[in-house]
Backbone as JSON Lines, residues from 0, in Angstrom:
{"i":0,"aa":"M","n":[-23.27,-0.36,16.69],"ca":[-22.41,-0.6,15.57],"c":[-21.18,-1.38,16.02]}
{"i":1,"aa":"K","n":[-20.83,-2.37,15.28],"ca":[-19.68,-3.21,15.62],"c":[-18.38,-2.45,15.35]}
{"i":2,"aa":"R","n":[-17.52,-2.4,16.33],"ca":[-16.24,-1.72,16.2],"c":[-15.25,-2.64,15.51]}
{"i":3,"aa":"K","n":[-14.53,-2.09,14.53],"ca":[-13.52,-2.87,13.82],"c":[-12.35,-3.19,14.74]}
{"i":4,"aa":"Q","n":[-11.84,-4.38,14.61],"ca":[-10.66,-4.76,15.38],"c":[-9.44,-4.05,14.8]}
{"i":5,"aa":"E","n":[-8.57,-3.54,15.66],"ca":[-7.36,-2.89,15.2],"c":[-6.49,-3.89,14.46]}
{"i":6,"aa":"P","n":[-5.94,-3.5,13.31],"ca":[-5.09,-4.41,12.56],"c":[-3.76,-4.65,13.27]}
{"i":7,"aa":"Q","n":[-3.2,-5.79,13.02],"ca":[-1.88,-6.09,13.54],"c":[-0.86,-5.62,12.52]}
{"i":8,"aa":"L","n":[0.0,-4.72,12.92],"ca":[1.0,-4.18,12.02],"c":[2.32,-4.87,12.26]}
{"i":9,"aa":"H","n":[2.93,-5.31,11.2],"ca":[4.22,-5.97,11.29],"c":[5.3,-4.96,10.93]}
{"i":10,"aa":"Y","n":[6.24,-4.78,11.81],"ca":[7.34,-3.86,11.55],"c":[8.51,-4.67,11.03]}
{"i":11,"aa":"G","n":[8.92,-4.37,9.8],"ca":[10.02,-5.09,9.19],"c":[11.36,-4.59,9.68]}
{"i":12,"aa":"D","n":[12.39,-5.29,9.29],"ca":[13.73,-4.9,9.71],"c":[14.54,-4.29,8.57]}
{"i":13,"aa":"G","n":[13.9,-4.1,7.4],"ca":[14.59,-3.5,6.27],"c":[15.57,-4.42,5.59]}
{"i":14,"aa":"K","n":[15.69,-5.64,6.07],"ca":[16.66,-6.58,5.5],"c":[15.97,-7.75,4.81]}
{"i":15,"aa":"T","n":[14.65,-7.74,4.77],"ca":[13.92,-8.89,4.23],"c":[13.57,-8.74,2.76]}
{"i":16,"aa":"W","n":[13.64,-7.52,2.23],"ca":[13.23,-7.31,0.85],"c":[14.27,-6.48,0.1]}
{"i":17,"aa":"L","n":[14.19,-6.59,-1.22],"ca":[15.13,-5.89,-2.09],"c":[14.34,-4.93,-2.98]}
{"i":18,"aa":"R","n":[14.69,-3.66,-2.93],"ca":[14.02,-2.64,-3.73],"c":[14.41,-2.81,-5.19]}
{"i":19,"aa":"G","n":[13.41,-2.84,-6.05],"ca":[13.64,-2.97,-7.49],"c":[13.42,-1.64,-8.19]}
{"i":20,"aa":"S","n":[12.94,-1.7,-9.42],"ca":[12.76,-0.5,-10.24],"c":[11.55,0.31,-9.78]}
{"i":21,"aa":"M","n":[11.62,1.63,-10.05],"ca":[10.5,2.5,-9.73],"c":[9.37,2.23,-10.71]}
{"i":22,"aa":"I","n":[8.15,2.05,-10.17],"ca":[7.0,1.79,-11.03],"c":[5.99,2.92,-10.98]}
{"i":23,"aa":"G","n":[6.24,3.92,-10.14],"ca":[5.33,5.06,-10.06],"c":[5.88,6.13,-9.15]}
{"i":24,"aa":"Q","n":[5.37,7.35,-9.36],"ca":[5.79,8.46,-8.52],"c":[4.6,9.39,-8.38]}
{"i":25,"aa":"G","n":[4.38,9.84,-7.17],"ca":[3.26,10.73,-6.92],"c":[3.65,11.84,-5.98]}
{"i":26,"aa":"T","n":[2.65,12.54,-5.5],"ca":[2.86,13.68,-4.61],"c":[3.47,13.25,-3.28]}
{"i":27,"aa":"F","n":[3.1,12.05,-2.79],"ca":[3.5,11.65,-1.45],"c":[4.67,10.68,-1.41]}
{"i":28,"aa":"G","n":[5.21,10.28,-2.56],"ca":[6.34,9.37,-2.54],"c":[6.51,8.64,-3.85]}
{"i":29,"aa":"C","n":[7.44,7.72,-3.86],"ca":[7.73,6.89,-5.03],"c":[7.33,5.45,-4.71]}
{"i":30,"aa":"V","n":[6.93,4.72,-5.74],"ca":[6.55,3.33,-5.58],"c":[7.53,2.46,-6.36]}
{"i":31,"aa":"Y","n":[8.03,1.44,-5.7],"ca":[9.01,0.54,-6.28],"c":[8.48,-0.89,-6.26]}
{"i":32,"aa":"L","n":[8.91,-1.67,-7.22],"ca":[8.66,-3.1,-7.18],"c":[9.69,-3.68,-6.22]}
{"i":33,"aa":"A","n":[9.29,-4.63,-5.4],"ca":[10.21,-5.21,-4.42],"c":[10.0,-6.71,-4.35]}
{"i":34,"aa":"T","n":[11.05,-7.42,-4.01],"ca":[10.98,-8.87,-3.85],"c":[11.61,-9.26,-2.51]}
{"i":35,"aa":"L","n":[11.13,-10.37,-1.98],"ca":[11.73,-10.88,-0.74],"c":[13.11,-11.44,-1.04]}
{"i":36,"aa":"K","n":[14.05,-11.19,-0.14],"ca":[15.39,-11.74,-0.31],"c":[15.38,-13.25,-0.09]}
{"i":37,"aa":"K","n":[14.77,-13.66,1.02],"ca":[14.73,-15.08,1.37],"c":[13.34,-15.4,1.91]}
{"i":38,"aa":"P","n":[12.42,-15.8,1.03],"ca":[11.09,-16.16,1.54],"c":[11.2,-17.31,2.54]}
{"i":39,"aa":"N","n":[10.66,-17.12,3.73],"ca":[10.64,-18.2,4.72],"c":[9.46,-18.0,5.66]}
{"i":40,"aa":"S","n":[9.29,-18.89,6.58],"ca":[8.11,-18.86,7.45],"c":[8.09,-17.64,8.37]}
{"i":41,"aa":"R","n":[9.25,-17.09,8.72],"ca":[9.27,-15.92,9.61],"c":[8.54,-14.74,8.97]}
{"i":42,"aa":"Y","n":[8.62,-14.64,7.65],"ca":[7.99,-13.53,6.94],"c":[6.86,-14.04,6.04]}
{"i":43,"aa":"S","n":[6.13,-15.02,6.52],"ca":[5.07,-15.62,5.71],"c":[3.93,-14.65,5.42]}
{"i":44,"aa":"Y","n":[3.84,-13.55,6.16],"ca":[2.81,-12.55,5.91],"c":[3.15,-11.68,4.7]}
{"i":45,"aa":"L","n":[4.38,-11.78,4.17],"ca":[4.78,-11.01,3.01],"c":[4.78,-11.87,1.75]}
{"i":46,"aa":"P","n":[4.21,-11.37,0.65],"ca":[4.25,-12.12,-0.6],"c":[5.64,-12.01,-1.23]}
{"i":47,"aa":"P","n":[5.98,-12.89,-2.18],"ca":[7.31,-12.84,-2.79],"c":[7.55,-11.56,-3.61]}
{"i":48,"aa":"T","n":[6.5,-10.98,-4.17],"ca":[6.6,-9.72,-4.91],"c":[5.61,-8.74,-4.31]}
{"i":49,"aa":"M","n":[6.04,-7.52,-4.1],"ca":[5.15,-6.5,-3.54],"c":[5.56,-5.13,-4.06]}
{"i":50,"aa":"A","n":[4.77,-4.14,-3.75],"ca":[5.08,-2.75,-4.06],"c":[5.49,-2.07,-2.75]}
{"i":51,"aa":"V","n":[6.5,-1.22,-2.83],"ca":[6.94,-0.48,-1.65],"c":[6.82,1.0,-1.97]}
{"i":52,"aa":"K","n":[5.98,1.7,-1.22],"ca":[5.81,3.14,-1.38],"c":[6.72,3.8,-0.35]}
{"i":53,"aa":"S","n":[7.58,4.7,-0.81],"ca":[8.61,5.27,0.05],"c":[8.67,6.78,-0.03]}
{"i":54,"aa":"A","n":[9.04,7.4,1.09],"ca":[9.28,8.84,1.16],"c":[10.24,9.09,2.3]}
{"i":55,"aa":"E","n":[10.99,10.18,2.21],"ca":[11.85,10.54,3.34],"c":[10.98,10.78,4.56]}
{"i":56,"aa":"V","n":[11.45,10.36,5.71],"ca":[10.68,10.48,6.95],"c":[10.24,11.93,7.18]}
{"i":57,"aa":"S","n":[11.08,12.88,6.85],"ca":[10.76,14.29,7.1],"c":[9.55,14.78,6.3]}
{"i":58,"aa":"V","n":[9.18,14.09,5.22],"ca":[8.04,14.5,4.4],"c":[7.03,13.35,4.25]}
{"i":59,"aa":"S","n":[6.98,12.47,5.23],"ca":[6.16,11.26,5.11],"c":[4.83,11.32,5.86]}
{"i":60,"aa":"A","n":[4.42,12.47,6.34],"ca":[3.18,12.56,7.13],"c":[1.97,12.07,6.35]}
{"i":61,"aa":"S","n":[1.86,12.45,5.09],"ca":[0.72,12.0,4.27],"c":[0.78,10.49,4.04]}
{"i":62,"aa":"L","n":[1.96,9.98,3.84],"ca":[2.13,8.54,3.65],"c":[1.77,7.79,4.93]}
{"i":63,"aa":"Q","n":[2.1,8.35,6.08],"ca":[1.76,7.73,7.35],"c":[0.25,7.77,7.59]}
{"i":64,"aa":"K","n":[-0.43,8.78,7.09],"ca":[-1.89,8.84,7.17],"c":[-2.52,7.81,6.24]}
{"i":65,"aa":"E","n":[-1.87,7.58,5.11],"ca":[-2.39,6.61,4.13],"c":[-2.55,5.23,4.74]}
{"i":66,"aa":"I","n":[-1.65,4.86,5.62],"ca":[-1.74,3.54,6.24],"c":[-3.01,3.42,7.07]}
{"i":67,"aa":"E","n":[-3.44,4.5,7.7],"ca":[-4.69,4.48,8.46],"c":[-5.88,4.23,7.53]}
{"i":68,"aa":"V","n":[-5.88,4.89,6.38],"ca":[-6.96,4.71,5.41],"c":[-6.97,3.26,4.9]}
{"i":69,"aa":"L","n":[-5.79,2.74,4.57],"ca":[-5.71,1.37,4.07],"c":[-6.22,0.37,5.11]}
{"i":70,"aa":"Y","n":[-5.91,0.57,6.38],"ca":[-6.38,-0.35,7.39],"c":[-7.87,-0.24,7.62]}
{"i":71,"aa":"N","n":[-8.43,0.96,7.45],"ca":[-9.88,1.12,7.57],"c":[-10.61,0.44,6.42]}
{"i":72,"aa":"L","n":[-9.93,0.26,5.29],"ca":[-10.55,-0.37,4.13],"c":[-10.07,-1.82,3.95]}
{"i":73,"aa":"Q","n":[-9.38,-2.37,4.94],"ca":[-8.88,-3.74,4.79],"c":[-10.02,-4.71,4.55]}
{"i":74,"aa":"G","n":[-9.79,-5.64,3.67],"ca":[-10.82,-6.61,3.31],"c":[-11.6,-6.21,2.07]}
{"i":75,"aa":"C","n":[-11.47,-4.97,1.62],"ca":[-12.12,-4.54,0.4],"c":[-11.32,-5.09,-0.78]}
{"i":76,"aa":"H","n":[-11.98,-5.77,-1.68],"ca":[-11.28,-6.43,-2.79],"c":[-10.73,-5.45,-3.82]}
{"i":77,"aa":"H","n":[-11.14,-4.19,-3.76],"ca":[-10.67,-3.21,-4.73],"c":[-9.62,-2.27,-4.15]}
{"i":78,"aa":"V","n":[-9.13,-2.57,-2.97],"ca":[-8.11,-1.75,-2.32],"c":[-6.95,-2.67,-1.95]}
{"i":79,"aa":"V","n":[-5.73,-2.24,-2.26],"ca":[-4.56,-3.08,-1.98],"c":[-4.36,-3.28,-0.48]}
{"i":80,"aa":"N","n":[-3.79,-4.4,-0.12],"ca":[-3.47,-4.7,1.27],"c":[-2.14,-4.05,1.64]}
{"i":81,"aa":"C","n":[-2.04,-3.62,2.88],"ca":[-0.79,-3.1,3.41],"c":[-0.26,-4.13,4.4]}
{"i":82,"aa":"F","n":[0.95,-4.62,4.17],"ca":[1.51,-5.69,4.99],"c":[2.37,-5.18,6.14]}
{"i":83,"aa":"A","n":[3.05,-4.07,5.93],"ca":[3.98,-3.6,6.96],"c":[4.37,-2.16,6.69]}
{"i":84,"aa":"E","n":[4.93,-1.55,7.69],"ca":[5.57,-0.25,7.54],"c":[6.93,-0.36,8.22]}
{"i":85,"aa":"E","n":[7.89,0.37,7.71],"ca":[9.21,0.35,8.34],"c":[10.03,1.55,7.89]}
{"i":86,"aa":"I","n":[11.08,1.78,8.62],"ca":[12.0,2.87,8.29],"c":[13.34,2.24,7.96]}
{"i":87,"aa":"T","n":[13.89,2.66,6.81],"ca":[15.19,2.16,6.38],"c":[16.1,3.35,6.11]}
{"i":88,"aa":"S","n":[17.37,3.09,5.88],"ca":[18.32,4.13,5.51],"c":[18.45,4.19,4.01]}
{"i":89,"aa":"G","n":[18.47,5.42,3.47],"ca":[18.64,5.62,2.03],"c":[20.1,5.57,1.64]}
{"i":90,"aa":"E","n":[20.34,5.78,0.34],"ca":[21.7,5.72,-0.19],"c":[22.63,6.75,0.44]}
{"i":91,"aa":"H","n":[22.08,7.89,0.84],"ca":[22.9,8.97,1.38],"c":[22.7,9.14,2.9]}
{"i":92,"aa":"G","n":[22.22,8.09,3.56],"ca":[22.05,8.11,5.0],"c":[20.74,8.69,5.48]}
{"i":93,"aa":"E","n":[19.88,9.16,4.57],"ca":[18.6,9.73,4.98],"c":[17.66,8.6,5.43]}
{"i":94,"aa":"M","n":[16.74,8.93,6.32],"ca":[15.79,7.95,6.82],"c":[14.58,7.9,5.88]}
{"i":95,"aa":"I","n":[14.21,6.69,5.45],"ca":[13.13,6.49,4.49],"c":[12.0,5.71,5.14]}
{"i":96,"aa":"Y","n":[10.79,6.26,5.07],"ca":[9.58,5.6,5.56],"c":[9.02,4.78,4.42]}
{"i":97,"aa":"N","n":[8.72,3.5,4.67],"ca":[8.26,2.58,3.63],"c":[6.95,1.92,4.03]}
{"i":98,"aa":"L","n":[6.04,1.82,3.07],"ca":[4.83,1.0,3.22],"c":[4.99,-0.19,2.29]}
{"i":99,"aa":"L","n":[4.88,-1.4,2.82],"ca":[4.96,-2.6,2.02],"c":[3.54,-2.99,1.64]}
{"i":100,"aa":"L","n":[3.25,-2.91,0.35],"ca":[1.89,-3.05,-0.15],"c":[1.75,-4.24,-1.1]}
{"i":101,"aa":"E","n":[0.53,-4.69,-1.24],"ca":[0.19,-5.69,-2.25],"c":[0.49,-5.08,-3.62]}
{"i":102,"aa":"Y","n":[1.14,-5.85,-4.49],"ca":[1.43,-5.37,-5.84],"c":[0.21,-5.6,-6.71]}
{"i":103,"aa":"A","n":[-0.3,-4.53,-7.29],"ca":[-1.46,-4.6,-8.18],"c":[-1.01,-4.16,-9.57]}
{"i":104,"aa":"S","n":[-0.79,-5.12,-10.43],"ca":[-0.21,-4.82,-11.74],"c":[-1.15,-4.06,-12.67]}
{"i":105,"aa":"G","n":[-2.43,-4.0,-12.33],"ca":[-3.39,-3.33,-13.19],"c":[-3.37,-1.82,-13.11]}
{"i":106,"aa":"G","n":[-2.59,-1.25,-12.21],"ca":[-2.54,0.21,-12.08],"c":[-3.49,0.72,-11.01]}
{"i":107,"aa":"T","n":[-3.59,2.02,-10.94],"ca":[-4.39,2.67,-9.91],"c":[-5.71,3.16,-10.48]}
{"i":108,"aa":"L","n":[-6.59,3.57,-9.59],"ca":[-7.84,4.19,-10.0],"c":[-7.54,5.47,-10.77]}
{"i":109,"aa":"A","n":[-6.51,6.2,-10.36],"ca":[-6.11,7.42,-11.07],"c":[-5.69,7.09,-12.51]}
{"i":110,"aa":"D","n":[-4.99,5.95,-12.69],"ca":[-4.61,5.53,-14.04],"c":[-5.85,5.27,-14.9]}
{"i":111,"aa":"L","n":[-6.84,4.63,-14.31],"ca":[-8.08,4.33,-15.02],"c":[-8.79,5.62,-15.45]}
{"i":112,"aa":"I","n":[-8.83,6.59,-14.56],"ca":[-9.45,7.88,-14.88],"c":[-8.68,8.58,-15.99]}
{"i":113,"aa":"E","n":[-7.34,8.54,-15.9],"ca":[-6.51,9.18,-16.92],"c":[-6.73,8.56,-18.3]}
{"i":114,"aa":"K","n":[-6.93,7.25,-18.35],"ca":[-7.14,6.56,-19.62],"c":[-8.51,6.86,-20.23]}
{"i":115,"aa":"S","n":[-9.37,7.53,-19.47],"ca":[-10.72,7.82,-19.97],"c":[-10.73,9.02,-20.91]}
{"i":116,"aa":"D","n":[-9.56,9.58,-21.24],"ca":[-9.42,10.7,-22.17],"c":[-10.26,11.91,-21.79]}
{"i":117,"aa":"G","n":[-10.29,12.23,-20.49],"ca":[-10.99,13.41,-20.04],"c":[-12.5,13.26,-19.93]}
{"i":118,"aa":"C","n":[-13.0,12.07,-20.2],"ca":[-14.45,11.84,-20.14],"c":[-14.9,11.41,-18.75]}
{"i":119,"aa":"G","n":[-13.96,11.09,-17.87],"ca":[-14.32,10.58,-16.55],"c":[-14.78,9.13,-16.65]}
{"i":120,"aa":"L","n":[-15.11,8.57,-15.52],"ca":[-15.56,7.18,-15.49],"c":[-17.07,7.13,-15.59]}
{"i":121,"aa":"P","n":[-17.6,6.11,-16.26],"ca":[-19.05,5.95,-16.3],"c":[-19.6,5.76,-14.89]}
{"i":122,"aa":"E","n":[-20.82,6.2,-14.69],"ca":[-21.43,6.14,-13.36],"c":[-21.46,4.73,-12.81]}
{"i":123,"aa":"F","n":[-21.73,3.72,-13.65],"ca":[-21.81,2.34,-13.15],"c":[-20.46,1.86,-12.61]}
{"i":124,"aa":"V","n":[-19.35,2.35,-13.16],"ca":[-18.02,1.98,-12.68],"c":[-17.78,2.64,-11.32]}
{"i":125,"aa":"V","n":[-18.12,3.91,-11.2],"ca":[-17.96,4.63,-9.92],"c":[-18.8,3.95,-8.84]}
{"i":126,"aa":"R","n":[-20.04,3.59,-9.18],"ca":[-20.91,2.92,-8.2],"c":[-20.29,1.61,-7.73]}
{"i":127,"aa":"R","n":[-19.7,0.86,-8.66],"ca":[-19.1,-0.43,-8.3],"c":[-17.97,-0.25,-7.29]}
{"i":128,"aa":"Y","n":[-17.1,0.74,-7.52],"ca":[-15.99,0.98,-6.6],"c":[-16.5,1.48,-5.24]}
{"i":129,"aa":"V","n":[-17.42,2.41,-5.24],"ca":[-17.95,2.93,-3.98],"c":[-18.67,1.83,-3.21]}
{"i":130,"aa":"R","n":[-19.48,1.03,-3.9],"ca":[-20.2,-0.07,-3.24],"c":[-19.22,-1.04,-2.58]}
{"i":131,"aa":"S","n":[-18.13,-1.34,-3.27],"ca":[-17.17,-2.3,-2.71],"c":[-16.55,-1.78,-1.42]}
{"i":132,"aa":"M","n":[-16.39,-0.46,-1.32],"ca":[-15.8,0.11,-0.11],"c":[-16.81,0.19,1.04]}
{"i":133,"aa":"I","n":[-18.04,0.59,0.75],"ca":[-18.99,0.76,1.85],"c":[-19.59,-0.56,2.32]}
{"i":134,"aa":"Q","n":[-19.49,-1.62,1.52],"ca":[-20.0,-2.92,1.94],"c":[-19.19,-3.49,3.08]}
{"i":135,"aa":"Q","n":[-18.03,-2.97,3.35],"ca":[-17.16,-3.49,4.41],"c":[-17.67,-3.11,5.79]}
{"i":136,"aa":"Y","n":[-18.65,-2.2,5.89],"ca":[-19.1,-1.7,7.18],"c":[-20.49,-2.12,7.52]}
């Protein structure tokens, strides 16, 4: 079996992007819309608009595990890309762990399930998502 190449992780400096409004909140953190302060070639791996998932470092273990899952699924067209991880200071001096993610305006798979009014997703939709993930291997 061919071993996947380890992804190259870019560690940001916390000064390249500007946190915008909160667009979601979950068990493991909050998600914000973010924009680059000064798009240039040094940060060409970052898009001008992205989502930043954040949590205090002291409670970020699940978020740090999420990055491993995202890298294992890299290249899957139905899973967002993760561009970087970094630690920044919050408003009150607390340390914040951030994942810089591809912004997907269509919402999450959980949103899609919630919109199904308790009926769940049709089997053909579930198969499509599962197939897209396992085809990567």
